[in-house]
Short mmCIF file of C-alpha atoms in Angstrom, two decimals:
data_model
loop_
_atom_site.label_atom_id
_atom_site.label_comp_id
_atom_site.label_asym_id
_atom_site.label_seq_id
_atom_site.Cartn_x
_atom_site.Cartn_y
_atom_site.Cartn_z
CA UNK A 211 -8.65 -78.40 -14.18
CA UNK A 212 -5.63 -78.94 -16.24
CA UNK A 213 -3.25 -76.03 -16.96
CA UNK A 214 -3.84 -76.99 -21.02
CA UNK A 215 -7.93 -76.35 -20.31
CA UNK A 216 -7.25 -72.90 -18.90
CA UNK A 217 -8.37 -70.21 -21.11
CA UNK A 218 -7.23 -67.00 -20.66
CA UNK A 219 -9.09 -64.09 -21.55
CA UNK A 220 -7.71 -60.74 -23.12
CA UNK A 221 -8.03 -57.35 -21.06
CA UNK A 222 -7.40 -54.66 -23.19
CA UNK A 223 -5.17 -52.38 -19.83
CA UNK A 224 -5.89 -49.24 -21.59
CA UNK A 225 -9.48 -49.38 -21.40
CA UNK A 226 -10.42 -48.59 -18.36
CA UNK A 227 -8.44 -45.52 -18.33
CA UNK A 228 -9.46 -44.51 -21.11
CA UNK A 229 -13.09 -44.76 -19.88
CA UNK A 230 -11.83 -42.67 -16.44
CA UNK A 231 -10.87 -40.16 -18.65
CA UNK A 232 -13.70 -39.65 -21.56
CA UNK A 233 -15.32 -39.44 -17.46
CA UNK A 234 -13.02 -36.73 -16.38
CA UNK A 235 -13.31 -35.17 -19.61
CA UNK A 236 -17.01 -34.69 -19.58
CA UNK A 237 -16.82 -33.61 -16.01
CA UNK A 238 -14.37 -30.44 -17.03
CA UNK A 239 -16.69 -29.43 -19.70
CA UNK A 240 -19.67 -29.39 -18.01
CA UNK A 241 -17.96 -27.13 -15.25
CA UNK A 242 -16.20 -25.08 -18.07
CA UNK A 243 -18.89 -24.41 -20.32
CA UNK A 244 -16.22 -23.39 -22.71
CA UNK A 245 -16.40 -26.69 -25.34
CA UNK A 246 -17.26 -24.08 -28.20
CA UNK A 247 -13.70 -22.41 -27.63
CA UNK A 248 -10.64 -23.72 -30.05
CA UNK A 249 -8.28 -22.93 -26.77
CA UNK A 250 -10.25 -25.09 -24.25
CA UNK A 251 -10.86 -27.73 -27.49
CA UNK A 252 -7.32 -27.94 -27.14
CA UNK A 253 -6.86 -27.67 -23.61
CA UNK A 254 -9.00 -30.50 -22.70
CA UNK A 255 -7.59 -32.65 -25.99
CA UNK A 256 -4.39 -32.01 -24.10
CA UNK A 257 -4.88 -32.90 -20.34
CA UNK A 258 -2.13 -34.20 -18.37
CA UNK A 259 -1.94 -37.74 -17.40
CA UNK A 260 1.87 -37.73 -16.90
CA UNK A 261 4.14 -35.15 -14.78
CA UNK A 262 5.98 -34.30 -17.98
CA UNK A 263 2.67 -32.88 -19.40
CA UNK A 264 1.41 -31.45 -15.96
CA UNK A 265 3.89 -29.50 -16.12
CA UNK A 266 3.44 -28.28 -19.74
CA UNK A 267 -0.32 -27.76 -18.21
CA UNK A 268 0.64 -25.64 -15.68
CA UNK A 269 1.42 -23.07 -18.34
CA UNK A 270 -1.03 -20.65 -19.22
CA UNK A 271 -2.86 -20.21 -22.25
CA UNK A 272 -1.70 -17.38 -24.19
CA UNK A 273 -4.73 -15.14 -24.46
CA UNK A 274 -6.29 -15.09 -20.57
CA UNK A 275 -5.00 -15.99 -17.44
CA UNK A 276 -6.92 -17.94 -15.08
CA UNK A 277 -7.95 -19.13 -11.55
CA UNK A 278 -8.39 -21.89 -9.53
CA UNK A 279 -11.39 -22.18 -7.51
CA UNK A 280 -9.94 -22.75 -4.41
CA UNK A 281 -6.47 -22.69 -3.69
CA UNK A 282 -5.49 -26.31 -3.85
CA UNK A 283 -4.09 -25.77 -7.15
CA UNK A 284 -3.42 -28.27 -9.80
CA UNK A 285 -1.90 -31.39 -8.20
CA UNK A 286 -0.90 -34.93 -9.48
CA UNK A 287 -4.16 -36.58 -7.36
CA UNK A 288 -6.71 -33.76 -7.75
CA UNK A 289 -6.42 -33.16 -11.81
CA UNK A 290 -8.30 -29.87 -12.81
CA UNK A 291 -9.76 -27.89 -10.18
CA UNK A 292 -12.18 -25.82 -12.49
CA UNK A 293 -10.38 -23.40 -14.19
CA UNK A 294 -11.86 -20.08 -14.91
CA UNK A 295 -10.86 -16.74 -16.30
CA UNK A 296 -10.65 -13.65 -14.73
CA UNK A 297 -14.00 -12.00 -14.71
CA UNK A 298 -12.63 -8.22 -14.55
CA UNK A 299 -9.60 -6.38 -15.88
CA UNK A 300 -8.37 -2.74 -15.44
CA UNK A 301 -10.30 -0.58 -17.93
CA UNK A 302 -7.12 0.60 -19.44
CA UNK A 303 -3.66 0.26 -18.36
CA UNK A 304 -3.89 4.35 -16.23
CA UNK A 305 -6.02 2.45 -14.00
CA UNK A 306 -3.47 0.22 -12.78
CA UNK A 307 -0.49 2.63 -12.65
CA UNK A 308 -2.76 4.84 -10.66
CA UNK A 309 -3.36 1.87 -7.96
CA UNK A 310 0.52 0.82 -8.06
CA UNK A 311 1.58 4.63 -7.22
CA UNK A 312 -1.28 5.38 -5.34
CA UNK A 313 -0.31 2.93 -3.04
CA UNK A 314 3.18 3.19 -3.34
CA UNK A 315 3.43 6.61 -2.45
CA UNK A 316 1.05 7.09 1.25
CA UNK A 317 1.96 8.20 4.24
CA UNK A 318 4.98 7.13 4.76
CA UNK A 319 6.57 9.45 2.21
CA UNK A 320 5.35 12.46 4.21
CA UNK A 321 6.75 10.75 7.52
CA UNK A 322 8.76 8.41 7.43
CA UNK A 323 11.19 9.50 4.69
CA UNK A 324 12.32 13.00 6.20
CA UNK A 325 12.61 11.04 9.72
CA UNK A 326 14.84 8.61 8.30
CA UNK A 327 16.57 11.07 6.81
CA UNK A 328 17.62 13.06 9.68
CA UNK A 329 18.57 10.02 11.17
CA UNK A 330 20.76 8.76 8.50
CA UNK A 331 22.90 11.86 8.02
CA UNK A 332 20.52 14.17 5.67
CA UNK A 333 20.98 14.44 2.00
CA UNK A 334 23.61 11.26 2.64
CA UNK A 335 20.67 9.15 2.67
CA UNK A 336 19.26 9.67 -0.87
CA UNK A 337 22.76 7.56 -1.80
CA UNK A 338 21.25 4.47 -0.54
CA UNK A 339 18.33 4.95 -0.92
CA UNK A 340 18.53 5.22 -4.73
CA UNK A 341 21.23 2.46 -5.11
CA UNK A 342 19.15 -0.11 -2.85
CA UNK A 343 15.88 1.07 -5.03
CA UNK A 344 17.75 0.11 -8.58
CA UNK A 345 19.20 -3.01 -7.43
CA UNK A 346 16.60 -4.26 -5.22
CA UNK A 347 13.48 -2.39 -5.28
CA UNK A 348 12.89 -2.09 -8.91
CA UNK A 349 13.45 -6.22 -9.37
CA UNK A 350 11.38 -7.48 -6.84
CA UNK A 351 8.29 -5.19 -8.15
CA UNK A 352 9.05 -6.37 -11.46
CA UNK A 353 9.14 -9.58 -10.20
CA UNK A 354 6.07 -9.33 -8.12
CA UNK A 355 4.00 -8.03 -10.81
CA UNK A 356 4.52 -10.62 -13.08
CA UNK A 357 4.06 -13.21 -11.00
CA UNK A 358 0.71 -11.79 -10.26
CA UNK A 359 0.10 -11.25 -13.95
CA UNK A 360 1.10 -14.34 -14.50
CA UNK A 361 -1.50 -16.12 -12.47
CA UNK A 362 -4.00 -13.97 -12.16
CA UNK A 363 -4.37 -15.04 -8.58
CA UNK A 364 -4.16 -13.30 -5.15
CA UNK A 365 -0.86 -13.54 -3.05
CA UNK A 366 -2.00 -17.43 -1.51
CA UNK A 367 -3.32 -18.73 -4.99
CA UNK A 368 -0.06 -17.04 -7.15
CA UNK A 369 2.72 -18.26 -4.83
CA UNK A 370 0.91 -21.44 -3.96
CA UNK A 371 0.43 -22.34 -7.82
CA UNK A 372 4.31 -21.58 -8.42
CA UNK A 373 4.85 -23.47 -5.21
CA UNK A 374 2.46 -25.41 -3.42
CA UNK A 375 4.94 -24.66 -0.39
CA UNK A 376 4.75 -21.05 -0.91
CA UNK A 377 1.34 -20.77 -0.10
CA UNK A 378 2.05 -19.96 3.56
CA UNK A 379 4.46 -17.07 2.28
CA UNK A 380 1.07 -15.63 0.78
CA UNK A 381 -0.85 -15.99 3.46
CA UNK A 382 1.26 -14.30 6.23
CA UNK A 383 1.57 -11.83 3.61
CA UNK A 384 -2.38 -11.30 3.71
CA UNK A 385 -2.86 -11.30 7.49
CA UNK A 386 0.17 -8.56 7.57
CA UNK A 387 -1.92 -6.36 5.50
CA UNK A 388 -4.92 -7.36 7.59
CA UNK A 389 -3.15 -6.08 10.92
CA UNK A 390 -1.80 -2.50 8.39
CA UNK A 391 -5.58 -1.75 7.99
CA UNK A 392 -6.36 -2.14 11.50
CA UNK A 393 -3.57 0.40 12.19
CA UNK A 394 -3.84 2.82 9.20
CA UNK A 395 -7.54 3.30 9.71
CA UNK A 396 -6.45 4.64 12.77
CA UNK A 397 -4.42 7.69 11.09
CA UNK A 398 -6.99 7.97 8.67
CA UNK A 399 -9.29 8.88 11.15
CA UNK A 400 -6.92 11.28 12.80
CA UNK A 401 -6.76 13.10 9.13
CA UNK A 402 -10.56 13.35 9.10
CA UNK A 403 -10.85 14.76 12.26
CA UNK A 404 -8.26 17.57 11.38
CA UNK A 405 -9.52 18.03 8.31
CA UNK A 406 -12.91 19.18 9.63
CA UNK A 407 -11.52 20.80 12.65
CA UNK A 408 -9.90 23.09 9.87
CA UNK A 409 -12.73 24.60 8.85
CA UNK A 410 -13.35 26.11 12.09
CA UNK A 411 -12.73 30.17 11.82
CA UNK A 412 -10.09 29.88 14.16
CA UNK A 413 -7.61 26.62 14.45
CA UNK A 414 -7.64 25.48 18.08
CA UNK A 415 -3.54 24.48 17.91
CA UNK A 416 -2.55 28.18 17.42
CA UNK A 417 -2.66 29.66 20.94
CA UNK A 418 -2.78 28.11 24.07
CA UNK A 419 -6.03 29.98 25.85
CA UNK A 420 -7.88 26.70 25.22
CA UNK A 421 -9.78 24.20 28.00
CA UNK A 422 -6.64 21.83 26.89
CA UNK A 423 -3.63 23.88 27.24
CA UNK A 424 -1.71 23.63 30.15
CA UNK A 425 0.97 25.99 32.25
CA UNK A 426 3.56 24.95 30.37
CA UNK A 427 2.12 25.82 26.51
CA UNK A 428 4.28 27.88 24.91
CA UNK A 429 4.00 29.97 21.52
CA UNK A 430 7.17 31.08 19.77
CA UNK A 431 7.26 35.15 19.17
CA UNK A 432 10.62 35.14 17.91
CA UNK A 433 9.77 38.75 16.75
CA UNK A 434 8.49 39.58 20.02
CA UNK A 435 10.95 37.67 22.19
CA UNK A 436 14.28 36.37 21.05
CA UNK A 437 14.29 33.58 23.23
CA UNK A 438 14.60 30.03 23.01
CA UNK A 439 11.95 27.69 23.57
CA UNK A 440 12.08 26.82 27.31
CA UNK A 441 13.48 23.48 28.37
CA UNK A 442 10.09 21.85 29.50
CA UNK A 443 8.20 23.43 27.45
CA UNK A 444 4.90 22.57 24.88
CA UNK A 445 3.80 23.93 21.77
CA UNK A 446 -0.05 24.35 21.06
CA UNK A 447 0.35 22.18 18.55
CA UNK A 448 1.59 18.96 21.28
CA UNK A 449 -1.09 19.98 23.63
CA UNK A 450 -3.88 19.83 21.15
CA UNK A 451 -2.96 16.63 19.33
CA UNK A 452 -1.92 14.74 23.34
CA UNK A 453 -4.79 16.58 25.57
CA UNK A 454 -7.48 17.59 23.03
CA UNK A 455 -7.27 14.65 19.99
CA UNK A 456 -5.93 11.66 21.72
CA UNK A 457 -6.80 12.73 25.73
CA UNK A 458 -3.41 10.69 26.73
CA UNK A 459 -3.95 9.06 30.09
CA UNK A 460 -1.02 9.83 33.14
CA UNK A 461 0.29 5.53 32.65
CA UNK A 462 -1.33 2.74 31.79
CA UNK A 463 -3.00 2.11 34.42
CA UNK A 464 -5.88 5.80 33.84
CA UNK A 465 -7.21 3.67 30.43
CA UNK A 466 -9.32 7.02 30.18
CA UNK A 467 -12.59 7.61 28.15
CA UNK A 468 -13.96 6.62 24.97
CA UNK A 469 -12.94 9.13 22.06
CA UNK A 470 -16.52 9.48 20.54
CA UNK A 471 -15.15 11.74 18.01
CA UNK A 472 -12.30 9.57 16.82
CA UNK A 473 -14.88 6.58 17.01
CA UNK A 474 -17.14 8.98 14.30
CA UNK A 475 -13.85 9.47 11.98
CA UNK A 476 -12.81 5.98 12.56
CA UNK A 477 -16.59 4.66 11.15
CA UNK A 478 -16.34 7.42 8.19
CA UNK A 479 -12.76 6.05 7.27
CA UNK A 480 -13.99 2.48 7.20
CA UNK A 481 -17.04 3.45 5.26
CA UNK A 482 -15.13 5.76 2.51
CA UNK A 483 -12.94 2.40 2.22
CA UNK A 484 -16.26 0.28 1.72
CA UNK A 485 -17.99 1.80 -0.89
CA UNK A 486 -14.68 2.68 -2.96
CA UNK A 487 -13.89 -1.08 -3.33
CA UNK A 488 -17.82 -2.59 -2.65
CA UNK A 489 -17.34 -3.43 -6.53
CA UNK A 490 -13.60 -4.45 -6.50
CA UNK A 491 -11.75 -2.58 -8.77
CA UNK A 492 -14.42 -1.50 -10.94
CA UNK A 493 -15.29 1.14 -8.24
CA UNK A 494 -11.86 2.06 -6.54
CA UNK A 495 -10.45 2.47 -9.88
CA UNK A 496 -12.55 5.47 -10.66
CA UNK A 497 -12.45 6.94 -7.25
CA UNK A 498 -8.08 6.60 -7.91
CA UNK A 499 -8.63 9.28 -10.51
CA UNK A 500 -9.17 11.83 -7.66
CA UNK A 501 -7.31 10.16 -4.87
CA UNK A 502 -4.33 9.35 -6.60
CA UNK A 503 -3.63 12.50 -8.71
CA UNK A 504 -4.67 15.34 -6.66
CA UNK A 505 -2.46 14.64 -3.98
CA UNK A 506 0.58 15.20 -6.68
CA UNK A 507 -0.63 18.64 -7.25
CA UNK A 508 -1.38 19.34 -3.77
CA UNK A 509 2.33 18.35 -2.97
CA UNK A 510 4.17 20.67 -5.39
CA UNK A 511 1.49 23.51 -4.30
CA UNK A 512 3.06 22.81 -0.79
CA UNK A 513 6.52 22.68 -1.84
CA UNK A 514 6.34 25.97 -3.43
CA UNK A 515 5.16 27.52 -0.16
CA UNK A 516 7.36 25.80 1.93
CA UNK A 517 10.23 27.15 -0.01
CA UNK A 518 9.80 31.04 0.33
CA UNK A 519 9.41 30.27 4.42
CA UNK A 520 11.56 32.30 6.48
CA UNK A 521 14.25 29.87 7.69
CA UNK A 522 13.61 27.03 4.78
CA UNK A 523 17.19 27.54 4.38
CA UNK A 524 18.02 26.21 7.74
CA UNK A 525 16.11 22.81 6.90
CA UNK A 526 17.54 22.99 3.19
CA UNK A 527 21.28 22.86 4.32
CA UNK A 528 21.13 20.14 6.96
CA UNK A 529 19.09 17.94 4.17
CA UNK A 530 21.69 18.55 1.03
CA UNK A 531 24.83 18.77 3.57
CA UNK A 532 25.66 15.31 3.30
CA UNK A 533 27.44 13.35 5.64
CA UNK A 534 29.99 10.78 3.95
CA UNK A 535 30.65 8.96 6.94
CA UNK A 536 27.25 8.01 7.68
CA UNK A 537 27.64 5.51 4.44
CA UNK A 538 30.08 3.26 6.80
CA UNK A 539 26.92 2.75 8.87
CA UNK A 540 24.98 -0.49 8.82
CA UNK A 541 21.90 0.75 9.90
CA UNK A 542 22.05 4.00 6.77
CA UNK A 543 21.61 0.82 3.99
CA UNK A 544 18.94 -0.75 5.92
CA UNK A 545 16.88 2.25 6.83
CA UNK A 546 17.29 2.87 3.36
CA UNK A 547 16.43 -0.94 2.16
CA UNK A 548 13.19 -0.69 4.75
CA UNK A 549 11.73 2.73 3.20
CA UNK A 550 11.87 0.93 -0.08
CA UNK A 551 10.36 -2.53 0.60
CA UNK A 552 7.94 -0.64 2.98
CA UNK A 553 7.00 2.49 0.27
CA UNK A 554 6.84 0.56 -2.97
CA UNK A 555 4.67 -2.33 -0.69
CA UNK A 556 6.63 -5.33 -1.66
CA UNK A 557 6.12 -8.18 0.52
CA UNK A 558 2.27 -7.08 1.33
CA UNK A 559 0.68 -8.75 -1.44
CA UNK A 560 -0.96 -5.30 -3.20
CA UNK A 561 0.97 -5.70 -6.39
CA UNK A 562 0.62 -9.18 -6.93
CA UNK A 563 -3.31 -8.65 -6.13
CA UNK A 564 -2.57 -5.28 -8.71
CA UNK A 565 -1.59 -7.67 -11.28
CA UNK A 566 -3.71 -10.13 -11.21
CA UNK A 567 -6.59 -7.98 -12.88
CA UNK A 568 -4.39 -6.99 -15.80
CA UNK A 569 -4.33 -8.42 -19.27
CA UNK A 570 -1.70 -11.60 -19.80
CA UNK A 571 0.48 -9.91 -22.12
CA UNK A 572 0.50 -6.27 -20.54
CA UNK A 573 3.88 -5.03 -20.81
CA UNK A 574 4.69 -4.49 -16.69
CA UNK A 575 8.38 -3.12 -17.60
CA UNK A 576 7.26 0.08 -18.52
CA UNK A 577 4.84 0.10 -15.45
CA UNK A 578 7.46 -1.18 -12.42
CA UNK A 579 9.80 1.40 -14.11
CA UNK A 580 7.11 4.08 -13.83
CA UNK A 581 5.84 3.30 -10.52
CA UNK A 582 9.56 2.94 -8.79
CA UNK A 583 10.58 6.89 -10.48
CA UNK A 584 7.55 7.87 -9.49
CA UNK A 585 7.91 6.97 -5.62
CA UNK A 586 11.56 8.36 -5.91
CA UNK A 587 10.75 11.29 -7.35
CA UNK A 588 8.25 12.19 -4.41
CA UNK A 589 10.12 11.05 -1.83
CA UNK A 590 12.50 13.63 -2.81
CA UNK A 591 10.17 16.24 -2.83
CA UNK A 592 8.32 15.93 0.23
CA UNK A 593 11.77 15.68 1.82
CA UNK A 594 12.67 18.89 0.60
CA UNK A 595 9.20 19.91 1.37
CA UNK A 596 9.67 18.89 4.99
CA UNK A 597 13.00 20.18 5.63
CA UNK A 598 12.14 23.77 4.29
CA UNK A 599 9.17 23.50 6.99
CA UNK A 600 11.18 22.23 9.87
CA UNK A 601 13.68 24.89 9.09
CA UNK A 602 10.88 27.90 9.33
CA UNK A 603 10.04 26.47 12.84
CA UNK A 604 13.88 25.70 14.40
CA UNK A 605 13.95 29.38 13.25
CA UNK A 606 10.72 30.75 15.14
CA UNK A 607 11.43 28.58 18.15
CA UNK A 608 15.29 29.71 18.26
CA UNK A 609 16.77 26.59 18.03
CA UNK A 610 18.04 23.84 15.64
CA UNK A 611 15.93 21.27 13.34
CA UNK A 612 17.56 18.39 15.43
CA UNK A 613 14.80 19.71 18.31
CA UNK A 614 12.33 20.46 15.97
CA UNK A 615 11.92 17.21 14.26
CA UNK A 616 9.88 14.11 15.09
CA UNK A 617 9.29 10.33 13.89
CA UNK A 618 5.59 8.98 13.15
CA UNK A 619 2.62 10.72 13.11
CA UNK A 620 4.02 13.32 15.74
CA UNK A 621 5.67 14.76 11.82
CA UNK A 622 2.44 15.32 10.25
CA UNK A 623 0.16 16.25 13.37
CA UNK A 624 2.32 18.38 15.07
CA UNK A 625 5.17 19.68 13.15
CA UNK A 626 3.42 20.39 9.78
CA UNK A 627 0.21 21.85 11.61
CA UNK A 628 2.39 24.51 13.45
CA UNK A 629 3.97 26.01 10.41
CA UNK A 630 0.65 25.87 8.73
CA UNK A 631 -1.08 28.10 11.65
CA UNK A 632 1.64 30.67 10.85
CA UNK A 633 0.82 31.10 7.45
CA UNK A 634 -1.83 33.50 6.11
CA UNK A 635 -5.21 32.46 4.95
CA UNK A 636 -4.08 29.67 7.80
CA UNK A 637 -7.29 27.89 7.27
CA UNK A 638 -7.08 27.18 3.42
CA UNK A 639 -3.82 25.77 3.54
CA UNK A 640 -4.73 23.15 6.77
CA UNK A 641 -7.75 22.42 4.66
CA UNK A 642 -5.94 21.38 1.90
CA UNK A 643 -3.19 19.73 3.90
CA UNK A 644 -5.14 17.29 5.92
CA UNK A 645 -6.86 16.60 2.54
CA UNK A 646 -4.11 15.45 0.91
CA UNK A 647 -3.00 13.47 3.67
CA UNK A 648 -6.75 11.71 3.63
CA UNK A 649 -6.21 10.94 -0.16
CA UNK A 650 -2.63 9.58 0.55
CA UNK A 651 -3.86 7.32 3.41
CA UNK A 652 -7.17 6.01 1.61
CA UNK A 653 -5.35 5.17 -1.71
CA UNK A 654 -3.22 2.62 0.52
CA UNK A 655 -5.76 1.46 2.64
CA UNK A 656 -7.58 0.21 -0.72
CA UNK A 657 -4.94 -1.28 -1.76
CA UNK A 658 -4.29 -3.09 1.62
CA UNK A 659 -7.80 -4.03 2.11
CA UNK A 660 -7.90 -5.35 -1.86
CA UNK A 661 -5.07 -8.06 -1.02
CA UNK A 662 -7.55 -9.80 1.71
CA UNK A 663 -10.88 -8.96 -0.49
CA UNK A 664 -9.09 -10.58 -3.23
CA UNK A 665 -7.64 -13.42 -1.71
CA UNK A 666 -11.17 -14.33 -0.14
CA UNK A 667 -12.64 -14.21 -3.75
CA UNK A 668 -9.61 -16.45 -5.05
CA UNK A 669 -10.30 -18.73 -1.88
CA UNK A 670 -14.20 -18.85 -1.86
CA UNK A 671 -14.89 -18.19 -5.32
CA UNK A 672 -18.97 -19.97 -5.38
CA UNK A 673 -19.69 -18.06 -2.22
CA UNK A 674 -18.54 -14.09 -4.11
CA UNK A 675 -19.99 -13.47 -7.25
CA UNK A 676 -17.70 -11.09 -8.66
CA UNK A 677 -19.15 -8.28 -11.10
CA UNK A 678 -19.06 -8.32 -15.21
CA UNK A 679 -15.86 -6.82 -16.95
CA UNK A 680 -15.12 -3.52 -16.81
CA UNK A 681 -16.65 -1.12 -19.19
#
C-alpha cells in the first residue's frame, strides 16, 4: 500500500491515563470511606502524579495526622498505601506529660545518677550535666516529639516516611527497647519481691542470725563499737540480696537452682505490664495517674528523712564540694551526655511512639520544656537524697562514702535497704520505698513495651484492631 493510502488514526495519549487514574481514584475511596469529607474531596482531587506534587502530598493535612498501613510508605511506584487516621488520642494533654516524665524519670535517677556522680567529682557533675541537657537534650526531645507528632507513626513508620532509608534507624531502635524490657523486668521483679518481703514483722537484711548469713556478716554498732568495718567483711544487707535473693553460684560453672520466687515476681511484673497497656494507651494512661505522680511525693517524703540522718552531712559535702578539675575530663561530659540521652529516653523510640497519639497541632514546646525540668529537677533531688543516705552509713560503718557507695542495682538493694532497717517504724518506710521503686520501674517498662506494641500496630495494622477514641 502506498504511503498516500495510509490513514492514520488519532490516539488521544492522555486517555488512558486518565482512565488509570478515575481507576486509582475509585480504588482510594472505596478503602477510605471518607468521599463525604471536604479534606479527602480535596485530597483525592489532588493526588500526585508528578514528584513535585508527591512531595506536596507527603504533607499532612492540617486537622489529623495519619498512617500508613504498612510501612512501605508513599513511594513513586506504589501511590497511596491506604491512609488512615489515628484511631486514639491522649484524653487531654496531662496524659501525655505524665507518660513523657513517667518514663523519663525511672530507675536510673535513683541509681545511676548518684553513681555517676561520685564518679565524676560530686556536685562538679551537675555542670555538665545541665549544659549537655540545654544544648542537647532539650533539642533532640523537641525534635523527637514532633517528628512523632508529625506522623503519627511508630519509630519504623515516622523515620521511614521522612526517610525511606531511615527506617532501619527505627527499627534497631525498637529491638533496643525489646532487649530493655527483657532486662528491666528483671529489676522489677527484684522490687516486688522486696516489697512483700517488707511486710514481714521483722526485715530479714537487719541482722545476720539468718540460714543465709555467713562468718563473715557484719553489723555496724558504731555506738557499741567504734570500729571500722573489717576489711573482708559483709553487711546483712550483701548477704541477703547475694545468698538469700539471687543465691549467687561460686563461678560459672555451679549454674545453681531455679529462683521460684523471682520466677513468681518476674510473672506478676509481666502481668501488671499486660493489663496496664492490654488497651494501648487508653488503659496505661489512667493507671499513669498513680504510677507517675505518687512516686514524686514519695521522693520528697524520702528526702526529708534522709536529711535529719545522723551523718547526711558527710554525703552532703562530698556531693556540693565540687571538683573543678574533673571538668578537664573527657569521660565527666560524656557520663553526663549518657545520663541524659539514657534518662530523658531519646534514641529508644518512647517519645516518638508518645507523640504519635497526640493531636496535630498540640503545642510540644511547652511539653519537651516541662518534661526536660522535670527530669532535672529530680535528678537533683534524689542525688541529694542519696548522698544524705550514704553519708548516715560511711558514718555507722566508720568509714568514708567512697566505701560505702555502689553502681547498679547494688545502690538501691543494698545501700538504701541498710539505712532504711535503721530507721524507726523500719517496716513502713521499706514498704513505701520498694513501692516507689515498683512505680518508677513499671512507668518505663510501659513506655518501653508501647514502642514495640505500637510499631506492630503501625506494621500489621488489618491483623490489630485498635480500640475507639478515648473518652
Amino acid at each position: 500500500m502506498s504511503r498516500g493510502h495510509v490513514q492514520i488514526r488519532d490516539r488521544d495519549p492522555k486517555s488512558q491515563e486518565e482512565q488509570e487514574l478515575e481507576r486509582e481514584r475509585e480504588e482510594l475511596r472505596k478503602q477510605l470511606h471518607y468521599g463525604h469529607m471536604e479534606e479527602y474531596k480535596e485530597l483525592v482531587g489532588s493526588y500526585p502524579n508528578s514528584p513535585v506534587l508527591a512531595r506536596k502530598f507527603a504533607g499532612a493535612p492540617p486537622d489529623e495526622p495519619y498512617e500508613n498501613d504498612s510501612y512501605t510508605g508513599i513511594s513513586d511506584d506504589s501511590d497511596i498505601d491506604n491512609l488512615k487516621p489515628r484511631k486514639q488520642h491522649w484524653a487531654n494533654k496531662m496524659q501525655f506529660v505524665l507518660a513523657c516524665i513517667g518514663y523519663s524519670v525511672g530507675l536510673g535517677n535513683v541509681w545511676r545518677f548518684p553513681y555517676l556522680a561520685y564518679k565524676s567529682g560530686g556536685g562538679v557533675f551537675l555542670v555538665p550535666y545541665f549544659i549537655i541537657l540545654l544544648i542537647c537534650g532539650i533539642p533532640m526531645l523537641f525534635m523527637e516529639l514532633a517528628v512523632g507528632q508529625y506522623t503519627g507513626r511508630g519509630p519504623i513508620g515516622a523515620l521511614g516516611q521522612l526517610c525511606p532509608l531511615f527506617k532501619g534507624t527505627g527499627l534497631a531502635s525498637v529491638v533496643v527497647s525489646f532487649l530493655m524490657s527483657t532486662y528491666y523486668s528483671v529489676i522489677i521483679a527484684y522490687a516486688i519481691y522486696y516489697f512483700f518481703t517488707s511486710f514481714r514483722p521483722d526485715l530479714p537484711w537487719t541482722d545476720c542470725s539468718h540460714r543465709w548469713n555467713t562468718p563473715d556478716c557484719w553489723v555496724p554498732e558504731r555506738l557499741k563499737h567504734n570500729i571500722s568495718r573489717p576489711e573482708m567483711s559483709r553487711t546483712p544487707t550483701e548477704e541477703f540480696f547475694e545468698n538469700k535473693v539471687l543465691q549467687i553460684s561460686h563461678g560459672i560453672e555451679y549454674p545453681g537452682g531455679m529462683r521460684w520466687e523471682l520466677v513468681a515476681c518476674l510473672i506478676c511484673a509481666w502481668i501488671l505490664v499486660y493489663f496496664a497497656i492490654w488497651k494501648s494507651i487508653k488503659s496505661s494512661a489512667k493507671v499513669r495517674y498513680l504510677t507517675a505522680t505518687l512516686p514524686f511525693v514519695l521522693i520528697i517524703v524520702f528526702l526529708g528523712r534522709s536529711l535529719t540522718l545522723e551523718g547526711a552531712d558527710k554525703g552532703l559535702n562530698y556531693f556540693f564540694r565540687p571538683n573543678w578539675s574533673e571538668l578537664g575530663r573527657a569521660n565527666v561530659w560524656i557520663n553526663a551526655a549518657a545520663q541524659n540521652f539514657n534518662s530523658i529516653g531519646i534514641g529508644f523510640g518512647s517519645m516518638i511512639s508518645f507523640a504519635s497519639y497526640n493531636k496535630y497541632n498540640n503545642n510540644i514546646l511547652h511539653d519537651t520544656l516541662a518534661v526536660s525540668f522535670v527530669n532535672g529537677i529530680t535528678s537533683l533531688l534524689v542525688g541529694i537524697f542519696a548522698f544524705a543516705t550514704i553519708g548516715n552509713i560511711a558514718l555507722e560503718q566508720n568509714t568514708t562514702v567512697e566505701d560505702v557507695i555502689s553502681g547498679g542495682p547494688g545502690l538501691i538493694f543494698v545501700v538504701y535497704p541498710q539505712a532504711l532497717a535503721k530507721m524507726p517504724a523500719a517496716q513502713m518506710w521499706a514498704v513505701l520505698f520498694f513501692f516507689m521503686l515498683l512505680c518508677l520501674g513499671l512507668n518505663s517498662q510501659f513506655a518501653i513495651v508501647e514502642v514495640v506494641v505500637t510499631s506492630i500496630q503501625d506494621g500489621f495494622p488489618r491483623w490489630i484492631k485498635l480500640q475507639a477514641s478515648l473518652p
